[in-house]
Short mmCIF file of C-alpha atoms in Angstrom, two decimals:
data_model
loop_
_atom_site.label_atom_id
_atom_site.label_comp_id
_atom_site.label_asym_id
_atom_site.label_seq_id
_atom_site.Cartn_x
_atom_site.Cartn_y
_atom_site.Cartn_z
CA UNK A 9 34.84 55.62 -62.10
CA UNK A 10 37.61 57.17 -64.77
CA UNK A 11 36.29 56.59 -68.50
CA UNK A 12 38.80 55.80 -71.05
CA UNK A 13 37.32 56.29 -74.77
CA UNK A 14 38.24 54.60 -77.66
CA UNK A 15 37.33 55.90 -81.17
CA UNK A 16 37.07 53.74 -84.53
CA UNK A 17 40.07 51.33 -84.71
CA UNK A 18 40.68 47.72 -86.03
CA UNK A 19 38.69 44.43 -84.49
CA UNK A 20 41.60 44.00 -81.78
CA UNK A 21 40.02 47.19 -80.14
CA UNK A 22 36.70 45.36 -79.05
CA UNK A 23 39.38 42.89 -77.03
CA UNK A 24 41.03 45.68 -75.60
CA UNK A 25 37.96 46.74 -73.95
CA UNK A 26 36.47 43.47 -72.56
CA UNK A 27 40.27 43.34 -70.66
CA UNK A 28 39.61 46.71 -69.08
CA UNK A 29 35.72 45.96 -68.65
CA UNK A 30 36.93 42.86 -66.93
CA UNK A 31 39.90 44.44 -64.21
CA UNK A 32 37.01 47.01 -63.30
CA UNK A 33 39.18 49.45 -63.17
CA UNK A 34 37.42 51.95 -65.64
CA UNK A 35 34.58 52.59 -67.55
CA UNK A 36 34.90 52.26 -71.18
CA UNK A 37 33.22 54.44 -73.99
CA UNK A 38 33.59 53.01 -77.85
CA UNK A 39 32.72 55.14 -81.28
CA UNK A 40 32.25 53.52 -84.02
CA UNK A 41 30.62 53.79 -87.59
CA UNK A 42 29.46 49.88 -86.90
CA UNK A 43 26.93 49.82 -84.05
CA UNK A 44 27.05 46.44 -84.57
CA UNK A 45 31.08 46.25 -84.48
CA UNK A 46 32.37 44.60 -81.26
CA UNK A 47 33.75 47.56 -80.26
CA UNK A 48 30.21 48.88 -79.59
CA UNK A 49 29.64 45.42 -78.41
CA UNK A 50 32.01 45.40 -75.74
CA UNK A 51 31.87 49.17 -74.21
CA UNK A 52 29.52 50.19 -71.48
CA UNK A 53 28.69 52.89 -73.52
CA UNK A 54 28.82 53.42 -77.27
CA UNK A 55 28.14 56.45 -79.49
CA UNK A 56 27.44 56.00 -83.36
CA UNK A 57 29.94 57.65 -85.71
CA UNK A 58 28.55 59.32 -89.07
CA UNK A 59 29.59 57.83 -91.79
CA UNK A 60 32.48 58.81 -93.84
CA UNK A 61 33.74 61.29 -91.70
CA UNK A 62 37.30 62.19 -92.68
CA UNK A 63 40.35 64.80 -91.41
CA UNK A 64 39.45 68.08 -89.78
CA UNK A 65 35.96 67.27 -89.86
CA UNK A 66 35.97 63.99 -88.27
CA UNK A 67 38.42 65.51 -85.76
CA UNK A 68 35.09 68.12 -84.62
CA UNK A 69 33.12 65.37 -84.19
CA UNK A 70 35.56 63.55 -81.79
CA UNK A 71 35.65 67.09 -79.67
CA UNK A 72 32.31 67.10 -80.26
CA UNK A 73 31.83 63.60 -78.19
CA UNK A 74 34.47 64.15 -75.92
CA UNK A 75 33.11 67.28 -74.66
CA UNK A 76 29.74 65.62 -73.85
CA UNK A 77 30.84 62.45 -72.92
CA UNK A 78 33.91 63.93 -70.74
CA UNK A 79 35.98 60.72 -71.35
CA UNK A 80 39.17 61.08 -68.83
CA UNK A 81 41.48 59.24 -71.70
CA UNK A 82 41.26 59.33 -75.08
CA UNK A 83 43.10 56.30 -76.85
CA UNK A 84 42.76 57.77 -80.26
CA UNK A 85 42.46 55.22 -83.55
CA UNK A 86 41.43 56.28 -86.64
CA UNK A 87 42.87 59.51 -87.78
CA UNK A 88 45.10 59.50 -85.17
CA UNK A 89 47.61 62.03 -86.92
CA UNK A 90 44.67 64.77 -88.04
CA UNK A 91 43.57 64.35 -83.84
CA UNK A 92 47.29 64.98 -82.94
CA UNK A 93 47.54 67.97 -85.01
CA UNK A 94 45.17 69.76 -82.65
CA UNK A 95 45.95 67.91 -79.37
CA UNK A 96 45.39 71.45 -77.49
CA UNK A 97 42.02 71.46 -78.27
CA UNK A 98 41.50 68.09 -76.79
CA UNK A 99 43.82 68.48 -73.74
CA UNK A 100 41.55 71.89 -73.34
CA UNK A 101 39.03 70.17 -72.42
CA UNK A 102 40.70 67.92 -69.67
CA UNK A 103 41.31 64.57 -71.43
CA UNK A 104 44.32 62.64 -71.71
CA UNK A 105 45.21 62.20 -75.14
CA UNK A 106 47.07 59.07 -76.19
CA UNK A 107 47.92 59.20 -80.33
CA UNK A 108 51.26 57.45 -79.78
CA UNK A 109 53.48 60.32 -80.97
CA UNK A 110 53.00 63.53 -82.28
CA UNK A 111 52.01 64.04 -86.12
CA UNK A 112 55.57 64.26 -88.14
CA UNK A 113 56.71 61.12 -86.12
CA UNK A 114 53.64 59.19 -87.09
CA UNK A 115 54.03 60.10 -90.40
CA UNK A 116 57.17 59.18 -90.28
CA UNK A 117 56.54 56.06 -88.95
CA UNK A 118 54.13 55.26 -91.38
CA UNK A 119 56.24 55.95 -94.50
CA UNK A 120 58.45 52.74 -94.35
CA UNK A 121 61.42 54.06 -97.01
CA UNK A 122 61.79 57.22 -94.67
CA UNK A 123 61.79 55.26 -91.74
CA UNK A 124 64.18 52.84 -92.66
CA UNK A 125 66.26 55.35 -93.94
CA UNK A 126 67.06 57.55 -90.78
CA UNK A 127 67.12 54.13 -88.92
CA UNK A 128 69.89 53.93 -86.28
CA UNK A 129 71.06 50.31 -87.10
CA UNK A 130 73.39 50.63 -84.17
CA UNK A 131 69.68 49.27 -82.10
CA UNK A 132 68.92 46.44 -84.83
CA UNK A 133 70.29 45.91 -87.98
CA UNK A 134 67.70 45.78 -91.38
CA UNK A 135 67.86 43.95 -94.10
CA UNK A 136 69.42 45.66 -97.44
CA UNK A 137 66.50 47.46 -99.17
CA UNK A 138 66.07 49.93 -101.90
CA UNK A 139 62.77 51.56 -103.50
CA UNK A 140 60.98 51.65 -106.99
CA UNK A 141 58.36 53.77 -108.55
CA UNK A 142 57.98 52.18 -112.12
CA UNK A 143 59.47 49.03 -114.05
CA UNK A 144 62.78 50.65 -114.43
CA UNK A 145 63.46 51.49 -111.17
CA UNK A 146 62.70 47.99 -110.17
CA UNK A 147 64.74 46.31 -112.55
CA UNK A 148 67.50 48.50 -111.31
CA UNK A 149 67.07 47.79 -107.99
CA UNK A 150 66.53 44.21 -108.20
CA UNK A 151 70.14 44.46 -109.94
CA UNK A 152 71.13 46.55 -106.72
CA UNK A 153 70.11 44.05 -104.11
CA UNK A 154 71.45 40.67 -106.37
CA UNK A 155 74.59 42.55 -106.05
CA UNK A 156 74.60 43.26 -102.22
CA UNK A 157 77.04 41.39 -100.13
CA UNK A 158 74.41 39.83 -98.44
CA UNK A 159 73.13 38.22 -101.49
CA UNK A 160 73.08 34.66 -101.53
CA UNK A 161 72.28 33.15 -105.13
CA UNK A 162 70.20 30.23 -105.08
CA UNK A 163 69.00 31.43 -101.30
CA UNK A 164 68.36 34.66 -100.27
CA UNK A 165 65.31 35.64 -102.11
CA UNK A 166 63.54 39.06 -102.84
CA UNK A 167 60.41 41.15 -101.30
CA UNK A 168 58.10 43.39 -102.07
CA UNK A 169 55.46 46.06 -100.10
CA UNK A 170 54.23 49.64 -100.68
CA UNK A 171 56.26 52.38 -98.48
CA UNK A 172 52.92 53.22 -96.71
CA UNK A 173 50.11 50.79 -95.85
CA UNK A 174 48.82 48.48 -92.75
CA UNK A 175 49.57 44.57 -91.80
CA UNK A 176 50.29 42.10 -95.13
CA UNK A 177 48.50 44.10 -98.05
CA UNK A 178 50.62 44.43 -100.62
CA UNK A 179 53.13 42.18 -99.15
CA UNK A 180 54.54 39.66 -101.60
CA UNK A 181 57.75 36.95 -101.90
CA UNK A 182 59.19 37.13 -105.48
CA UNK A 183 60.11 33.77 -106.90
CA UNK A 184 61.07 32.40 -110.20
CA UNK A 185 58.22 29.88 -110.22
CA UNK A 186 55.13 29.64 -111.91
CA UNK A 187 51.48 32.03 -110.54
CA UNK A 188 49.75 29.08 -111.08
CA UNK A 189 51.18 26.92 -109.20
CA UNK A 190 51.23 29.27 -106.24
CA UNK A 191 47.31 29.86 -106.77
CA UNK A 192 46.52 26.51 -106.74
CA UNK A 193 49.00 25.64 -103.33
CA UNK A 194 47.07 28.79 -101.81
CA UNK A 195 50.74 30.36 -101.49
CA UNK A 196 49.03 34.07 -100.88
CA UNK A 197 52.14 36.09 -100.29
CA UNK A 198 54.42 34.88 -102.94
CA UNK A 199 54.49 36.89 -106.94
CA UNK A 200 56.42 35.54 -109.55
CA UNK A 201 58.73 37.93 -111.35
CA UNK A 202 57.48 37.97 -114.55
CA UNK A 203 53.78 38.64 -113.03
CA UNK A 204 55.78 41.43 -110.49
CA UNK A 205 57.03 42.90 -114.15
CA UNK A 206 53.08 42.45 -115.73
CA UNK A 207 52.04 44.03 -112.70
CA UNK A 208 54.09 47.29 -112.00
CA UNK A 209 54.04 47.95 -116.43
CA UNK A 210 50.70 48.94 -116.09
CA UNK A 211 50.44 51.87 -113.98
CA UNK A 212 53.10 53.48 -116.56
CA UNK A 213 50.92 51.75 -119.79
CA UNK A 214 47.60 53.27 -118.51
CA UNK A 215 48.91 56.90 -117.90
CA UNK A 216 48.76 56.70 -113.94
CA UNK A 217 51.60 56.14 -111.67
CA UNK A 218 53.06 53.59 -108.87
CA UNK A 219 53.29 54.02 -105.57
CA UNK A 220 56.57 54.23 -103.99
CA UNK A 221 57.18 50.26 -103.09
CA UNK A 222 60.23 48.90 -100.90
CA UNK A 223 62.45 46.15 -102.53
CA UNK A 224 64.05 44.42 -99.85
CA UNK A 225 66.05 41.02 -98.76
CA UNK A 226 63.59 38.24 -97.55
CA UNK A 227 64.65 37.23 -94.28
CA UNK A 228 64.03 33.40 -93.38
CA UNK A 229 64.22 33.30 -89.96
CA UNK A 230 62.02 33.79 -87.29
CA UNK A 231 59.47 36.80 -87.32
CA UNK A 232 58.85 38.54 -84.24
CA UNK A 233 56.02 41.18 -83.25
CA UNK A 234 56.64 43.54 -79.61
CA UNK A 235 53.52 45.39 -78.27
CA UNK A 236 54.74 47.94 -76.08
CA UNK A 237 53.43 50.39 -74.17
CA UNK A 238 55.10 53.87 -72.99
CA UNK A 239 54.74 57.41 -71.55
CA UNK A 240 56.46 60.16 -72.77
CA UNK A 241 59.11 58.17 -74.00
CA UNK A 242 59.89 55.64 -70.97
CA UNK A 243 58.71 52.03 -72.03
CA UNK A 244 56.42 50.26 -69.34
CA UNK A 245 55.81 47.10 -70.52
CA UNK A 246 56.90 44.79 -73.37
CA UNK A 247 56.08 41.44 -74.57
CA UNK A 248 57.83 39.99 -77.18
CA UNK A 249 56.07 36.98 -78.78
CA UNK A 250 57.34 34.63 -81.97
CA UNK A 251 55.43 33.60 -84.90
CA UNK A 252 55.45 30.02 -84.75
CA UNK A 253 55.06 27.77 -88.32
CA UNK A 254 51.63 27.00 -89.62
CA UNK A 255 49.77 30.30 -88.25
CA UNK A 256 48.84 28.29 -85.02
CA UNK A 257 50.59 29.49 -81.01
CA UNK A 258 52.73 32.34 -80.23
CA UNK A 259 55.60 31.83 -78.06
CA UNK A 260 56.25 34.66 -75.29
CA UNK A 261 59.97 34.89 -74.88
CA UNK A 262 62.14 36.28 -72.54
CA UNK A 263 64.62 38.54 -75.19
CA UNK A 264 66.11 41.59 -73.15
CA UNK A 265 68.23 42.31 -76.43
CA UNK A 266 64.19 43.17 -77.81
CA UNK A 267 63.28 44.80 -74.72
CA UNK A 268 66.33 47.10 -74.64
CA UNK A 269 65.07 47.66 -78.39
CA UNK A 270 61.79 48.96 -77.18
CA UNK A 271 63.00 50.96 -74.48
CA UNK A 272 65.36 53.20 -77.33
CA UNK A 273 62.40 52.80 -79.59
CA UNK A 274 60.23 54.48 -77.21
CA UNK A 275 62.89 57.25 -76.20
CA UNK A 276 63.66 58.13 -79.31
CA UNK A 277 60.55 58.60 -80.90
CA UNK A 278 58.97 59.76 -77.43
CA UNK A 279 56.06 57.78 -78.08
CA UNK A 280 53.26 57.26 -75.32
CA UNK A 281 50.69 54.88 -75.84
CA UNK A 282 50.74 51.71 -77.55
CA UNK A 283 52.88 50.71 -80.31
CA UNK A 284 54.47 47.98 -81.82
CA UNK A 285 57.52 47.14 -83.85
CA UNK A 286 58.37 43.80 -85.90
CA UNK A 287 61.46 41.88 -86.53
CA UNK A 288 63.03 38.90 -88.67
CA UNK A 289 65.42 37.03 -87.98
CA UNK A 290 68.89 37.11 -90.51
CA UNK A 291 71.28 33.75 -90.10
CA UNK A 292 74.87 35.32 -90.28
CA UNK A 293 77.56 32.94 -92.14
CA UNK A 294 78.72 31.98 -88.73
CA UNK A 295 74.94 30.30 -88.29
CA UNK A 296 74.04 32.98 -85.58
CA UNK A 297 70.47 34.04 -85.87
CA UNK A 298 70.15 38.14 -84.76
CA UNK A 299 66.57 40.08 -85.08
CA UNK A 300 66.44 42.54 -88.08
CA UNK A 301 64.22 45.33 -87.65
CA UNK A 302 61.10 45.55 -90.22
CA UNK A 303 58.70 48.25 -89.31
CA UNK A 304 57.64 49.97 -86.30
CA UNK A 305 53.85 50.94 -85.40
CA UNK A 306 52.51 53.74 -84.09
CA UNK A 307 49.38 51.76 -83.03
CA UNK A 308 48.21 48.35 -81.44
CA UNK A 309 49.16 45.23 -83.89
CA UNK A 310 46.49 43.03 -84.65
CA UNK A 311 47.79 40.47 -82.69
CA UNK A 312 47.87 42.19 -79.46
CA UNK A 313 45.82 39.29 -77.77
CA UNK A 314 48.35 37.03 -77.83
CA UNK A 315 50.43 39.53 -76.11
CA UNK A 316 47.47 40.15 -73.55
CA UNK A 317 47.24 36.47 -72.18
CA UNK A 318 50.68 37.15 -70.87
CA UNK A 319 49.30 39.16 -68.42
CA UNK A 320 49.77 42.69 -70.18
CA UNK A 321 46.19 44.72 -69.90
CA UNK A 322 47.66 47.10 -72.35
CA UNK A 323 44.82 49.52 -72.48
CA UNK A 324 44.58 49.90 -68.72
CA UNK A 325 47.89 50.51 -68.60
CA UNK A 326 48.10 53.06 -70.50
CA UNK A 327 45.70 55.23 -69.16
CA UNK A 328 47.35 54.99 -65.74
CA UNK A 329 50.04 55.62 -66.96
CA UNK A 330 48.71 59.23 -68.84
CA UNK A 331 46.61 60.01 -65.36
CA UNK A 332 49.52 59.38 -63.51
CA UNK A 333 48.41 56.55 -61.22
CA UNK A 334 51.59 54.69 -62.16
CA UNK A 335 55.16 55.17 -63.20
CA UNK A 336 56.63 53.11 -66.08
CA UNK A 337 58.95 51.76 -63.74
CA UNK A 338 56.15 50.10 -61.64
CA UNK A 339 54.39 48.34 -64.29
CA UNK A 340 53.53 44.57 -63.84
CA UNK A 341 56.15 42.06 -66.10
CA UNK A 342 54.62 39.77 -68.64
CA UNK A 343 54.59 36.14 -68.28
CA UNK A 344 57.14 34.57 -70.37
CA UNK A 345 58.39 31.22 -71.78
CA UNK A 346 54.49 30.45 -72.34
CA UNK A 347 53.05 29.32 -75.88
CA UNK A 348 49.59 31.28 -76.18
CA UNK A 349 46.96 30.98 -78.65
CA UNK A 350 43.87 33.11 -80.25
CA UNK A 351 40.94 31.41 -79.57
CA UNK A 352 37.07 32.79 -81.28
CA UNK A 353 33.99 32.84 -79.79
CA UNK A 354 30.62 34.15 -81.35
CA UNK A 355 27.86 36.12 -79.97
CA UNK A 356 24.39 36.53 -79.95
CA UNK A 357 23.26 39.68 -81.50
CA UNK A 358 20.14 41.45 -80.19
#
């Protein structure tokens, strides 16, 4: 039986690999820094990674393994970039290597103001956005954005995020309204201006500097996340799936508008692997709603189980798809027009 290996990632990994334990198709191999972590957990095999193990010397440690442990795939997590930067070392020793893309296109993924600015808006539209590096530059560009002809007073309200970083942190709604009151309503993604003006002073008062943050239009419709998953460049499989009120279900819809989205998405950027890419929606004056792109990932989201219990063994997929036991063409459809939840279970440790 074909092993597919999977190296330090997020929790949504350990999921991942119960769904291929479970179809029987392959044998599964997890690394992780944890042995506890349910990654390790959920593998048939696991291998301890030292700690603190970073760039080109974290990347000899995953040849290292791979060599002994002769893994047929590699789904690569952590340090995914540094591991595609010497992809021929890995591919020399007969493993299929799946890091998404190659290293300038993650990077470029992963810095949001260069993504969204060579963004062809002609496959989703985004919202108006500008960046800022110190108080100045965010006064001017909350002037920019109040200005846009998008910009309704009283209603369309303001954002802010760094340029590089991974699911919410950093994330925050700008209002006029008071911290306090936020803190106490448990409102964790919304900043008051004058605390957003406290906040991005001190950097520049304490001698150090700000990252580069995005400014952007809050959207207020509905937020969308795809998983996808590709091969050089042809999409597979999608599932597009709705964040409904209240953090409770997902909805799986049927949106070929998002899938057609995906499919340029994966062309483009000739990704293989899994990735995801989020939308908003933006209500146009005629009361249409259309889906604004936010970000693209080079990498599983977090919420990828939703997207599994639509039928989608993403992992599994994949690595047929890199052995070539399956064309893109052939993969199975999601279910749709389903409401799906996450639901927790604990273990017993030993």
């Amino acid at each position: 039986m074909k092993t597919i290996y999977f190296n330090k990632n997020f929790s949504v990994t350990g999921a991942q690999i119960e769904a291929v334990n479970l179809e029987g198709r392959f044998s599964t191999l997890a690394s992780h820094s944890d042995p506890e972590n349910t990654m390790m957990l959920s593998a048939n095999r696991n291998v301890t990674e030292p700690r603190g193990l970073l760039g080109s010397a974290y990347v000899d440690w995953l040849l290292d393994t791979v060599r002994q442990e002769r893994p047929e795939v590699f789904i690569v997590g952590k340090e995914a970039g540094a591991v595609a930067e010497r992809r021929a070392e890995f591919v020399a020793l007969g493993v299929q290597l799946l890091t998404v893309a190659d290293a300038p296109t993650l990077r470029h993924l992963d810095r949001k103001d260069e993504f969204l600015s060579a963004w062809d808006t002609s496959t989703l539209p985004i919202p108006a956005w500008t960046t800022f590096h110190d108080l100045n530059t965010f006064e001017a560009g909350v002037s920019e954005l109040r200005a846009h002809p998008d910009f309704l007073p009283g209603v369309t309200r303001l954002c802010v995020k760094p340029a590089r970083g991974i699911y919410a942190a950093g994330f925050r709604v700008l209002t006029e309204g008071r911290d306090l009151d936020s803190f106490l309503k448990g409102e964790l993604y919304q900043m008051s201006m004058g605390e957003a003006r406290r906040l991005f002073v001190q950097p520049e008062q304490e001698g150090g500097t700000l990252p580069t943050m995005l400014l952007m239009h809050t959207l207020e419709g509905a937020e969308r996340s795809v998983d996808c998953v590709a091969w050089n460049g042809r999409l597979a499989a999608a599932v597009v799936r709705r964040k409904l009120p209240d953090g409770g279900p997902q909805l799986i819809e049927d949106r070929p508008d998002l899938l057609e989205a995906a499919r340029k998405i994966a062309s483009t950027y000739r990704l293989s692997g899994i990735f995801n890419f989020q939308t908003k929606d933006a209500q146009l004056p005629g009361g249409e709603r259309v889906a604004n792109m936010l970000e693209i990932n080079g990498r599983a989201s977090g919420g990828l189980r939703y997207s599994m219990a639509a039928g989608i063994n993403f992992a599994s997929l994949a690595a047929r798809l890199a052995l070539g036991e399956l064309d893109p063409d052939d993969a199975p459809r999601p279910r749709t027009g389903i409401r799906v939840a996450e639901v927790k279970t604990a273990r017993v440790l030993e």
